[in-house]
mmCIF file of C-alpha atoms in Angstrom:
data_model
loop_
_atom_site.group_PDB
_atom_site.id
_atom_site.type_symbol
_atom_site.label_atom_id
_atom_site.label_comp_id
_atom_site.label_asym_id
_atom_site.label_seq_id
_atom_site.Cartn_x
_atom_site.Cartn_y
_atom_site.Cartn_z
ATOM 1 C CA MET A 629 20.419 -21.151 30.717
ATOM 2 C CA TRP A 630 16.976 -21.296 28.611
ATOM 3 C CA LYS A 631 16.734 -20.075 25.672
ATOM 4 C CA PHE A 632 14.032 -17.967 23.704
ATOM 5 C CA LEU A 633 12.335 -20.029 20.921
ATOM 6 C CA GLN A 634 12.291 -17.978 18.192
ATOM 7 C CA LEU A 635 9.238 -17.021 16.325
ATOM 8 C CA LEU A 636 10.200 -14.077 13.937
ATOM 9 C CA VAL A 637 12.727 -12.819 12.182
ATOM 10 C CA LEU A 638 12.892 -9.631 9.942
ATOM 11 C CA PRO A 639 15.533 -7.692 8.751
ATOM 12 C CA ALA A 640 17.410 -4.986 10.892
ATOM 13 C CA VAL A 641 16.001 -2.559 8.511
ATOM 14 C CA LEU A 642 13.177 -1.848 10.787
ATOM 15 C CA PHE A 643 9.838 -0.086 9.345
ATOM 16 C CA SER A 644 7.237 -1.425 7.035
ATOM 17 C CA GLY A 645 5.437 1.706 7.000
ATOM 18 C CA CYS A 646 5.789 5.190 8.723
ATOM 19 C CA ALA A 647 3.399 8.237 9.514
ATOM 20 C CA LYS A 648 3.352 11.611 11.050
ATOM 21 C CA ALA A 649 0.749 12.815 13.169
ATOM 22 C CA GLY A 650 0.993 16.089 14.667
ATOM 23 C CA GLY A 651 4.410 16.758 16.614
ATOM 24 C CA LEU A 652 5.075 12.606 16.133
ATOM 25 C CA ASP A 653 6.315 10.011 13.533
ATOM 26 C CA TRP A 654 4.903 6.511 14.186
ATOM 27 C CA HIS A 655 6.447 4.040 12.269
ATOM 28 C CA THR A 656 5.299 0.059 12.405
ATOM 29 C CA LEU A 657 7.325 -2.186 13.246
ATOM 30 C CA ALA A 658 7.281 -6.198 13.520
ATOM 31 C CA PRO A 659 4.188 -7.582 14.714
ATOM 32 C CA MET A 660 3.181 -9.575 17.871
ATOM 33 C CA PRO A 661 2.949 -13.566 17.100
ATOM 34 C CA ILE A 662 0.128 -13.367 19.337
ATOM 35 C CA ALA A 663 -2.409 -10.358 18.963
ATOM 36 C CA VAL A 664 -3.799 -9.888 22.673
ATOM 37 C CA GLN A 665 -5.974 -7.236 24.119
ATOM 38 C CA GLU A 666 -5.800 -5.873 28.038
ATOM 39 C CA ILE A 667 -1.995 -6.311 28.601
ATOM 40 C CA TYR A 668 0.416 -4.085 30.774
ATOM 41 C CA PRO A 669 3.835 -4.532 29.006
ATOM 42 C CA ALA A 670 7.130 -3.734 30.852
ATOM 43 C CA VAL A 671 10.581 -2.804 29.458
ATOM 44 C CA HIS A 672 13.256 -5.728 31.127
ATOM 45 C CA ASN A 673 16.878 -5.528 30.373
ATOM 46 C CA GLY A 674 16.715 -3.372 27.119
ATOM 47 C CA LYS A 675 13.374 -5.962 25.569
ATOM 48 C CA ILE A 676 9.401 -5.311 25.958
ATOM 49 C CA TYR A 677 7.827 -7.957 27.440
ATOM 50 C CA VAL A 678 4.000 -8.952 26.877
ATOM 51 C CA ALA A 679 2.486 -10.875 29.369
ATOM 52 C CA GLY A 680 -0.849 -13.406 28.607
ATOM 53 C CA GLY A 681 -3.715 -11.123 27.373
ATOM 54 C CA LEU A 682 -7.319 -11.411 25.939
ATOM 55 C CA SER A 683 -8.075 -12.141 22.010
ATOM 56 C CA ASP A 684 -10.652 -12.530 20.085
ATOM 57 C CA ALA A 685 -8.929 -14.804 17.895
ATOM 58 C CA LEU A 686 -8.053 -17.435 20.609
ATOM 59 C CA PRO A 687 -10.212 -20.307 20.599
ATOM 60 C CA GLU A 688 -13.200 -19.905 22.490
ATOM 61 C CA ALA A 689 -12.252 -23.820 23.917
ATOM 62 C CA GLU A 690 -9.379 -21.808 25.846
ATOM 63 C CA GLN A 691 -11.291 -18.818 26.615
ATOM 64 C CA GLN A 692 -10.030 -16.491 24.300
ATOM 65 C CA MET A 693 -6.993 -16.206 26.532
ATOM 66 C CA THR A 694 -3.153 -16.848 26.646
ATOM 67 C CA ALA A 695 -0.503 -17.782 28.866
ATOM 68 C CA ALA A 696 1.972 -16.810 26.508
ATOM 69 C CA VAL A 697 4.884 -14.368 27.184
ATOM 70 C CA GLN A 698 5.916 -12.594 24.057
ATOM 71 C CA VAL A 699 9.263 -10.606 24.097
ATOM 72 C CA TYR A 700 10.654 -7.837 21.430
ATOM 73 C CA ASP A 701 14.027 -7.312 21.123
ATOM 74 C CA PRO A 702 14.006 -3.723 19.333
ATOM 75 C CA ALA A 703 17.491 -3.610 18.059
ATOM 76 C CA ILE A 704 17.083 -6.712 15.543
ATOM 77 C CA ASN A 705 13.075 -5.850 15.092
ATOM 78 C CA ARG A 706 12.542 -9.769 16.432
ATOM 79 C CA TRP A 707 9.879 -10.989 18.542
ATOM 80 C CA THR A 708 10.678 -14.431 20.501
ATOM 81 C CA MET A 709 8.758 -16.489 23.444
ATOM 82 C CA ALA A 710 9.707 -16.710 27.110
ATOM 83 C CA PRO A 711 8.439 -18.996 29.398
ATOM 84 C CA LEU A 712 5.122 -19.651 29.666
ATOM 85 C CA LEU A 713 2.964 -18.272 33.011
ATOM 86 C CA PRO A 714 1.758 -20.977 34.858
ATOM 87 C CA GLU A 715 -1.876 -20.319 33.663
ATOM 88 C CA ALA A 716 -3.866 -18.241 31.210
ATOM 89 C CA ARG A 717 -3.698 -14.499 32.283
ATOM 90 C CA HIS A 718 -4.938 -11.602 31.616
ATOM 91 C CA HIS A 719 -5.126 -7.422 32.530
ATOM 92 C CA ALA A 720 -1.862 -8.985 34.547
ATOM 93 C CA TYR A 721 0.374 -6.125 35.553
ATOM 94 C CA LEU A 722 4.133 -6.699 34.152
ATOM 95 C CA LEU A 723 6.689 -4.530 35.949
ATOM 96 C CA SER A 724 10.549 -4.396 36.154
ATOM 97 C CA VAL A 725 12.016 -3.834 39.220
ATOM 98 C CA ASP A 726 15.273 -4.435 40.976
ATOM 99 C CA ASN A 727 16.394 -5.905 37.885
ATOM 100 C CA LYS A 728 13.805 -8.678 38.359
ATOM 101 C CA LEU A 729 10.548 -9.220 36.013
ATOM 102 C CA PHE A 730 7.187 -9.504 38.228
ATOM 103 C CA LEU A 731 3.801 -10.160 37.160
ATOM 104 C CA PHE A 732 0.710 -8.943 39.333
ATOM 105 C CA GLY A 733 -3.022 -10.105 40.028
ATOM 106 C CA GLY A 734 -4.718 -10.185 36.817
ATOM 107 C CA PHE A 735 -8.053 -12.596 35.819
ATOM 108 C CA VAL A 736 -7.521 -16.162 35.562
ATOM 109 C CA ILE A 737 -9.851 -18.951 34.768
ATOM 110 C CA ALA A 738 -11.064 -19.916 38.128
ATOM 111 C CA ASN A 739 -14.598 -20.898 40.057
ATOM 112 C CA GLY A 740 -16.175 -21.366 36.552
ATOM 113 C CA GLY A 741 -15.573 -18.407 34.817
ATOM 114 C CA ARG A 742 -12.765 -16.221 33.015
ATOM 115 C CA TRP A 743 -12.796 -13.432 35.326
ATOM 116 C CA SER A 744 -11.734 -14.453 38.746
ATOM 117 C CA ALA A 745 -9.441 -12.268 40.092
ATOM 118 C CA SER A 746 -6.073 -12.878 41.110
ATOM 119 C CA ALA A 747 -4.301 -12.171 43.975
ATOM 120 C CA ASP A 748 -0.375 -13.706 42.951
ATOM 121 C CA ILE A 749 3.110 -11.866 42.502
ATOM 122 C CA LEU A 750 5.188 -14.279 40.197
ATOM 123 C CA GLN A 751 8.519 -13.947 38.961
ATOM 124 C CA LEU A 752 10.457 -14.825 36.275
ATOM 125 C CA ASP A 753 13.035 -17.287 37.261
ATOM 126 C CA GLU A 754 15.181 -16.545 34.111
ATOM 127 C CA THR A 755 17.935 -19.155 34.957
ATOM 128 C CA ASN A 756 15.728 -21.996 35.185
ATOM 129 C CA GLY A 757 12.880 -20.470 32.797
ATOM 130 C CA VAL A 758 10.194 -20.934 34.742
ATOM 131 C CA TRP A 759 7.648 -18.108 36.537
ATOM 132 C CA ARG A 760 7.680 -18.551 40.059
ATOM 133 C CA LYS A 761 4.772 -17.538 42.730
ATOM 134 C CA VAL A 762 7.162 -15.655 45.044
ATOM 135 C CA ALA A 763 4.206 -13.586 47.448
ATOM 136 C CA GLN A 764 0.816 -11.913 47.199
ATOM 137 C CA LEU A 765 -1.213 -8.986 47.376
ATOM 138 C CA PRO A 766 -3.182 -8.374 50.400
ATOM 139 C CA LYS A 767 -6.541 -9.253 48.053
ATOM 140 C CA PRO A 768 -6.819 -9.880 44.366
ATOM 141 C CA LEU A 769 -6.454 -6.933 42.181
ATOM 142 C CA THR A 770 -7.069 -6.346 38.762
ATOM 143 C CA GLU A 771 -7.354 -3.417 36.013
ATOM 144 C CA THR A 772 -5.241 -1.368 38.266
ATOM 145 C CA VAL A 773 -2.427 0.896 37.433
ATOM 146 C CA ALA A 774 1.460 0.474 38.308
ATOM 147 C CA VAL A 775 4.652 2.285 38.347
ATOM 148 C CA VAL A 776 8.084 2.127 39.875
ATOM 149 C CA LEU A 777 9.114 4.783 42.673
ATOM 150 C CA ASN A 778 12.410 5.119 44.699
ATOM 151 C CA GLY A 779 12.808 1.411 43.607
ATOM 152 C CA ASN A 780 9.391 0.446 44.904
ATOM 153 C CA VAL A 781 5.780 -0.412 42.980
ATOM 154 C CA HIS A 782 3.283 1.622 43.882
ATOM 155 C CA PHE A 783 -0.097 0.079 43.079
ATOM 156 C CA VAL A 784 -3.419 2.846 42.685
ATOM 157 C CA SER A 785 -7.089 1.909 41.982
ATOM 158 C CA GLY A 786 -8.905 -1.397 39.698
ATOM 159 C CA ARG A 787 -11.177 -3.748 40.739
ATOM 160 C CA SER A 788 -11.320 -6.295 43.415
ATOM 161 C CA PRO A 789 -14.338 -9.086 44.450
ATOM 162 C CA SER A 790 -16.966 -7.053 46.327
ATOM 163 C CA GLY A 791 -18.269 -10.389 47.863
ATOM 164 C CA PRO A 792 -18.258 -14.235 47.998
ATOM 165 C CA GLU A 793 -18.365 -14.697 44.650
ATOM 166 C CA ASN A 794 -14.986 -14.524 42.278
ATOM 167 C CA ALA A 795 -15.943 -15.657 38.517
ATOM 168 C CA GLN A 796 -17.260 -13.297 36.349
ATOM 169 C CA TRP A 797 -16.748 -9.334 35.735
ATOM 170 C CA ARG A 798 -19.784 -8.577 37.916
ATOM 171 C CA ASP A 799 -18.070 -9.750 40.587
ATOM 172 C CA GLN A 800 -15.568 -7.049 40.902
ATOM 173 C CA ALA A 801 -16.308 -3.646 42.087
ATOM 174 C CA ASP A 802 -14.081 -0.796 41.753
ATOM 175 C CA VAL A 803 -11.904 0.128 44.529
ATOM 176 C CA ASN A 804 -9.378 3.016 45.659
ATOM 177 C CA TRP A 805 -6.464 1.116 47.357
ATOM 178 C CA HIS A 806 -2.939 2.078 46.976
ATOM 179 C CA TRP A 807 -0.560 -0.397 47.889
ATOM 180 C CA VAL A 808 3.390 -0.046 47.872
ATOM 181 C CA PHE A 809 5.328 -3.454 46.763
ATOM 182 C CA ASP A 810 9.073 -3.566 48.284
ATOM 183 C CA PRO A 811 11.085 -6.340 45.582
ATOM 184 C CA LEU A 812 13.573 -6.683 48.104
ATOM 185 C CA SER A 813 11.107 -8.010 51.261
ATOM 186 C CA LEU A 814 8.536 -9.151 49.072
ATOM 187 C CA THR A 815 5.720 -7.493 50.891
ATOM 188 C CA VAL A 816 2.438 -4.905 50.552
ATOM 189 C CA SER A 817 2.431 -2.175 52.444
ATOM 190 C CA LYS A 818 -0.551 0.569 52.407
ATOM 191 C CA ALA A 819 0.211 4.215 51.051
ATOM 192 C CA ALA A 820 -2.729 7.071 50.744
ATOM 193 C CA PRO A 821 -5.287 5.923 48.849
ATOM 194 C CA VAL A 822 -6.320 8.115 45.564
ATOM 195 C CA ALA A 823 -10.283 9.797 46.235
ATOM 196 C CA THR A 824 -11.985 8.098 43.928
ATOM 197 C CA PRO A 825 -12.415 4.323 43.167
ATOM 198 C CA LEU A 826 -11.814 3.859 39.586
ATOM 199 C CA ASN A 827 -10.813 1.104 36.955
ATOM 200 C CA SER A 828 -9.048 1.195 33.709
ATOM 201 C CA ALA A 829 -6.798 4.341 33.936
ATOM 202 C CA SER A 830 -3.193 4.692 32.842
ATOM 203 C CA ALA A 831 -0.525 5.987 34.396
ATOM 204 C CA VAL A 832 3.447 6.825 34.453
ATOM 205 C CA ALA A 833 6.221 7.733 36.807
ATOM 206 C CA LEU A 834 7.609 11.219 35.770
ATOM 207 C CA LYS A 835 10.461 12.884 38.452
ATOM 208 C CA GLN A 836 9.605 10.610 40.525
ATOM 209 C CA GLN A 837 6.079 11.370 40.920
ATOM 210 C CA LEU A 838 3.327 9.102 39.749
ATOM 211 C CA TYR A 839 0.505 10.479 37.401
ATOM 212 C CA MET A 840 -2.615 8.439 36.994
ATOM 213 C CA MET A 841 -4.822 9.730 34.049
ATOM 214 C CA GLY A 842 -8.195 8.790 33.124
ATOM 215 C CA GLY A 843 -10.161 5.314 33.959
ATOM 216 C CA ARG A 844 -13.499 4.793 34.189
ATOM 217 C CA LYS A 845 -16.296 4.409 37.323
ATOM 218 C CA VAL A 846 -18.774 1.161 36.716
ATOM 219 C CA GLY A 847 -21.864 2.962 36.147
ATOM 220 C CA ALA A 848 -21.011 6.491 35.788
ATOM 221 C CA GLY A 849 -18.390 6.008 32.580
ATOM 222 C CA ASN A 850 -15.312 7.554 31.406
ATOM 223 C CA LEU A 851 -13.548 9.814 33.721
ATOM 224 C CA ALA A 852 -10.818 12.944 32.351
ATOM 225 C CA LEU A 853 -8.856 13.050 35.708
ATOM 226 C CA LEU A 854 -5.295 13.820 35.951
ATOM 227 C CA GLN A 855 -3.837 12.811 39.467
ATOM 228 C CA ARG A 856 -0.509 13.338 41.030
ATOM 229 C CA PHE A 857 0.821 11.623 44.080
ATOM 230 C CA ASP A 858 4.158 12.842 45.603
ATOM 231 C CA PRO A 859 6.027 10.347 47.790
ATOM 232 C CA ALA A 860 8.259 12.644 49.288
ATOM 233 C CA LEU A 861 4.241 14.267 50.741
ATOM 234 C CA SER A 862 2.535 11.136 50.788
ATOM 235 C CA GLN A 863 0.059 13.267 49.318
ATOM 236 C CA TRP A 864 -2.149 13.288 46.035
ATOM 237 C CA GLN A 865 -3.100 15.926 43.950
ATOM 238 C CA GLN A 866 -5.687 16.949 41.524
ATOM 239 C CA LEU A 867 -4.235 18.627 38.109
ATOM 240 C CA ALA A 868 -5.592 20.210 35.032
ATOM 241 C CA PRO A 869 -8.289 17.163 33.454
ATOM 242 C CA MET A 870 -7.369 15.563 29.883
ATOM 243 C CA PRO A 871 -9.211 17.301 27.233
ATOM 244 C CA GLN A 872 -11.233 14.302 26.532
ATOM 245 C CA ALA A 873 -12.200 11.115 29.446
ATOM 246 C CA SER A 874 -10.772 8.094 28.158
ATOM 247 C CA GLY A 875 -10.665 4.081 29.812
ATOM 248 C CA GLY A 876 -8.776 0.914 28.798
ATOM 249 C CA LEU A 877 -6.080 3.851 27.786
ATOM 250 C CA ALA A 878 -2.426 4.067 27.757
ATOM 251 C CA ALA A 879 0.238 6.057 28.301
ATOM 252 C CA ALA A 880 3.862 6.615 28.508
ATOM 253 C CA ALA A 881 6.107 9.506 29.383
ATOM 254 C CA LEU A 882 8.665 11.334 26.721
ATOM 255 C CA GLY A 883 11.229 13.709 27.924
ATOM 256 C CA GLN A 884 9.104 15.850 30.099
ATOM 257 C CA HIS A 885 6.021 15.372 28.710
ATOM 258 C CA ILE A 886 3.493 12.315 29.056
ATOM 259 C CA LEU A 887 1.559 10.674 25.547
ATOM 260 C CA VAL A 888 -1.987 9.243 26.029
ATOM 261 C CA PHE A 889 -2.808 6.858 23.347
ATOM 262 C CA GLY A 890 -6.483 5.350 22.790
ATOM 263 C CA GLY A 891 -9.081 3.688 25.151
ATOM 264 C CA GLU A 892 -12.833 3.494 24.249
ATOM 265 C CA TYR A 893 -16.250 4.349 24.841
ATOM 266 C CA PHE A 894 -19.626 2.109 25.029
ATOM 267 C CA ASP A 895 -22.424 4.975 24.338
ATOM 268 C CA ASN A 896 -23.748 5.641 21.125
ATOM 269 C CA ASP A 897 -22.818 2.105 20.387
ATOM 270 C CA GLY A 898 -19.322 2.359 21.470
ATOM 271 C CA GLY A 899 -15.632 2.761 19.713
ATOM 272 C CA VAL A 900 -12.492 3.536 20.372
ATOM 273 C CA TYR A 901 -10.682 6.754 20.592
ATOM 274 C CA ALA A 902 -7.943 8.476 17.925
ATOM 275 C CA PRO A 903 -6.462 11.786 19.235
ATOM 276 C CA VAL A 904 -2.910 11.583 21.009
ATOM 277 C CA TRP A 905 -2.745 13.961 23.892
ATOM 278 C CA GLN A 906 0.614 15.434 25.321
ATOM 279 C CA TYR A 907 1.053 16.256 28.756
ATOM 280 C CA ASP A 908 3.424 19.196 29.978
ATOM 281 C CA ALA A 909 3.886 18.798 33.543
ATOM 282 C CA ALA A 910 6.032 21.950 33.664
ATOM 283 C CA ALA A 911 2.823 24.234 32.601
ATOM 284 C CA ASP A 912 0.196 21.608 33.638
ATOM 285 C CA SER A 913 -1.369 21.454 30.544
ATOM 286 C CA TRP A 914 -2.692 19.412 27.298
ATOM 287 C CA GLN A 915 -2.386 19.719 23.967
ATOM 288 C CA GLN A 916 -3.283 17.299 20.931
ATOM 289 C CA GLN A 917 -0.482 15.624 19.084
ATOM 290 C CA GLY A 918 -2.939 14.388 16.246
ATOM 291 C CA SER A 919 -4.391 10.945 16.034
ATOM 292 C CA MET A 920 -2.774 7.299 16.268
ATOM 293 C CA PRO A 921 -2.590 5.461 12.632
ATOM 294 C CA LEU A 922 -4.354 2.977 14.366
ATOM 295 C CA PRO A 923 -6.827 3.820 17.460
ATOM 296 C CA ARG A 924 -6.635 1.151 19.873
ATOM 297 C CA HIS A 925 -7.936 0.459 23.639
ATOM 298 C CA GLY A 926 -6.949 -2.247 25.855
ATOM 299 C CA LEU A 927 -3.638 -1.573 24.261
ATOM 300 C CA GLY A 928 -0.157 -0.890 26.111
ATOM 301 C CA ALA A 929 3.164 1.605 25.705
ATOM 302 C CA VAL A 930 5.854 1.953 26.887
ATOM 303 C CA THR A 931 9.496 4.368 26.842
ATOM 304 C CA LEU A 932 12.932 2.836 25.623
ATOM 305 C CA ASN A 933 15.687 4.686 24.493
ATOM 306 C CA ASN A 934 13.911 7.899 24.397
ATOM 307 C CA LYS A 935 11.007 6.061 22.000
ATOM 308 C CA VAL A 936 7.674 4.732 23.095
ATOM 309 C CA TYR A 937 6.360 1.873 21.788
ATOM 310 C CA VAL A 938 2.817 1.402 21.249
ATOM 311 C CA LEU A 939 1.542 -2.403 21.056
ATOM 312 C CA GLY A 940 -1.386 -4.483 20.689
ATOM 313 C CA GLY A 941 -5.048 -3.757 21.939
ATOM 314 C CA ALA A 942 -8.176 -3.735 19.485
ATOM 315 C CA THR A 943 -9.642 -1.575 16.887
ATOM 316 C CA GLU A 944 -13.462 -2.309 18.153
ATOM 317 C CA ALA A 945 -14.804 -1.538 22.001
ATOM 318 C CA GLY A 946 -15.118 -4.783 23.590
ATOM 319 C CA LEU A 947 -13.590 -8.356 22.923
ATOM 320 C CA LYS A 948 -13.057 -8.011 18.939
ATOM 321 C CA ALA A 949 -10.919 -6.764 15.996
ATOM 322 C CA THR A 950 -7.482 -7.545 18.375
ATOM 323 C CA SER A 951 -4.632 -6.277 16.825
ATOM 324 C CA ALA A 952 -1.373 -7.531 16.981
ATOM 325 C CA VAL A 953 0.521 -4.251 15.438
ATOM 326 C CA LEU A 954 3.607 -2.608 17.307
ATOM 327 C CA GLU A 955 4.451 1.195 16.294
ATOM 328 C CA VAL A 956 7.202 3.078 17.567
ATOM 329 C CA VAL A 957 6.635 6.845 17.941
ATOM 330 C CA THR A 958 9.391 9.509 18.275
ATOM 331 C CA LEU A 959 8.964 13.324 18.395
ATOM 332 C CA SER A 960 8.873 15.247 14.662
ATOM 333 C CA ASP A 961 12.176 17.339 15.594
ATOM 334 C CA ASN A 962 14.761 13.978 16.775
#
């Protein structure tokens, strides 16, 4: 059985800092060993996994991207390293389903660039400590959203090559695809597409429905859309839009609410969004829950043990000011 390489050990007295924002309490935990942005972390067997990512702190000779897989154990506030990915990769979607950890798509170094979209589906072989390619998506896919519904993985939107070239970000185009991955047969089928092609949105599963919020269209800027997919009816529904259009954001479900964090904008010299938005699914309404202590884009958010963990990202728009911060968010009345 392979073992994690221990990188960082901190006392189990967890918090190095805390803040209150709106109805939320924020606490700072052990930082990631490697600061990364453009990540989609996953909870797997009670731990938080972060695979790959971009960072301005990484060498330009390595294209400022990593194959590292970082693992956080909330029980002891400690980071370790899991087996490396076969190659450096960013914007790759990590999900745990059927007690297996999968990695989907993302950008790799190929064809002379670091923005070559991949169709790979990788699975972590935990017994032998290696990632294995087990299947492929129908087409390369990046900057998508994904959630698990009824034991299957639903992918919606993102970017894919618009022609034969596949090396640079400009070679990709927004898509409105909706695919469903079966972890048992390792096959992908089509589902009802979303109305608007877009990328860099965020999504959560709540009451076995998919909620997708925000995102952006190349050439048209950020979106405030909130869209819900009901797999029982195979239908999409438009809901109350976000108070602030945003792309490159993160979201997580906490109880019967959805919390939305960060994002970036590129007009007026660019920047990142600070407000935290809470969506009440029963009332179809939004309200602000304070602001992030450290606003970021390209970050990740996951729910574990009735807490939301917010990690990584960058404090400035684009590939700069990448952060290693890990924060845990709870409701103040907890």
